[in-house]
mmCIF file of C-alpha atoms and ligand atoms in Angstrom:
data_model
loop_
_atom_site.group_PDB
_atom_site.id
_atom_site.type_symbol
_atom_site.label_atom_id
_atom_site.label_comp_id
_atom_site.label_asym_id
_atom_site.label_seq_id
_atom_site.Cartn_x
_atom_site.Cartn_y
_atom_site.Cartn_z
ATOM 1 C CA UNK P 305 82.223 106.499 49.128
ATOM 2 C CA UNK P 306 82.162 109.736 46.922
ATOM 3 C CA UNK P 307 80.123 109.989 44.237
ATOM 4 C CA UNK P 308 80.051 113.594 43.833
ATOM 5 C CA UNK P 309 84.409 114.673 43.651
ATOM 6 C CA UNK P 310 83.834 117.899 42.927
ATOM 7 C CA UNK P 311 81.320 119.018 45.117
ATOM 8 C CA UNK P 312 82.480 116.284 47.777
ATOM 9 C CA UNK P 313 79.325 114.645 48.542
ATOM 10 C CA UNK P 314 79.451 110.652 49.428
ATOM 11 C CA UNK P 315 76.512 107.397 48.091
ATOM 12 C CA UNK P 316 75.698 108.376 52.298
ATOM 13 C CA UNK P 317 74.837 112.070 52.040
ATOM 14 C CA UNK P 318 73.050 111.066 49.020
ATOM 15 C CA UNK P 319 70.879 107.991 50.616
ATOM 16 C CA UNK P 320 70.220 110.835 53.901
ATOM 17 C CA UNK P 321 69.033 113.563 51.461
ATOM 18 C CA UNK P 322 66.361 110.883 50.020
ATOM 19 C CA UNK P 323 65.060 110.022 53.695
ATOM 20 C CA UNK P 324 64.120 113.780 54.028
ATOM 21 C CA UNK P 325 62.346 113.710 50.811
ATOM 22 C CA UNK P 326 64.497 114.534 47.776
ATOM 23 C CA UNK P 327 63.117 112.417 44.953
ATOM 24 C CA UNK P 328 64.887 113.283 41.861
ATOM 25 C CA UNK P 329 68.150 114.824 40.033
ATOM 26 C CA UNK P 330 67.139 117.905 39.819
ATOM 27 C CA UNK P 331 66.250 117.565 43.580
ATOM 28 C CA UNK P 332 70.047 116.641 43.920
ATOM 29 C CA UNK P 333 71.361 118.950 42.027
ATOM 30 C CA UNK P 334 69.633 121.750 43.691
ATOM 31 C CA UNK P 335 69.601 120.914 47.456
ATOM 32 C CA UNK P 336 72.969 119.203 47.256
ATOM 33 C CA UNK P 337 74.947 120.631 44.432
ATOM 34 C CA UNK P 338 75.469 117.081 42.784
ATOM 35 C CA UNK P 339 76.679 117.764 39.415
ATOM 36 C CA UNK P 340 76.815 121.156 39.450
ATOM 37 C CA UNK P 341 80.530 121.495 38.273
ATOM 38 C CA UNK P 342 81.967 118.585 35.285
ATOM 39 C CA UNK P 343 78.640 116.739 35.558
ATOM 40 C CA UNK P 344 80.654 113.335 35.639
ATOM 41 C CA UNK P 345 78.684 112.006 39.062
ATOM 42 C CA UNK P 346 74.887 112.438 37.675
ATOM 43 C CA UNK P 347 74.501 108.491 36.493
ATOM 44 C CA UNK P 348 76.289 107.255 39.382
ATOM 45 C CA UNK P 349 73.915 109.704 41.537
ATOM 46 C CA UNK P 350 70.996 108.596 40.176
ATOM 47 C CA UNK P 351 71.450 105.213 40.391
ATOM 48 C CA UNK P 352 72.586 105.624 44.171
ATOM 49 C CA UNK P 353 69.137 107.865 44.141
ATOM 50 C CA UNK P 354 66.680 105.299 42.835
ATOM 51 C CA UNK P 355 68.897 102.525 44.659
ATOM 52 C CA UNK P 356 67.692 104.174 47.941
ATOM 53 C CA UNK P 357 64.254 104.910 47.008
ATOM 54 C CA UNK P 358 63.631 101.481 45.587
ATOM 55 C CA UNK P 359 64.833 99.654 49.311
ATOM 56 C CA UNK P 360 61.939 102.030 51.216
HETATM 57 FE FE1 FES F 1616 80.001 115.778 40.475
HETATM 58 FE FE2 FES F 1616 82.020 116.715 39.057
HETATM 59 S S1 FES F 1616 81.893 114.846 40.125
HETATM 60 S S2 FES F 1616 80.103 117.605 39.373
#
C-alpha cells in the first residue's frame, strides 16, 4: 500500500530501502523523498521503518 501519496512511495519500497541499509527518517526522507511535500506520511513511515527493522 502507499504510505507516502505525495511522493508515491508504497510500506514495500519502504521495507526494500531498509534491506539496503536505510535506518532512520531522515534516511527516508533523503534517499526516498518520504515526507518531503505535506509531511502527513512520516508516523506511518516510521512505524513501517522500525516495523521492518524490528522483524531482521
Ligand atoms: Fe508523504 Fe505528503 S504523504 S509528503
Amino acid at each position: 500500500m502507499i504510505v507516502c501519496v505525495c511522493n508515491n512511495i508504497s510500506d514495500r519500497e519502504i521495507r526494500q530501502a531498509v534491506d539496503l541499509g536505510i535506518s532512520s527518517v531522515a534516511e527516508l526522507h533523503r534517499e526516498l523523498g518520504v515526507g518531503t511535500m505535506c509531511g502527513k506520511c512520516v508516523s506511518y513511515a516510521r512505524e513501517v521503518l522500525h516495523e521492518h527493522l524490528e522483524s531482521k
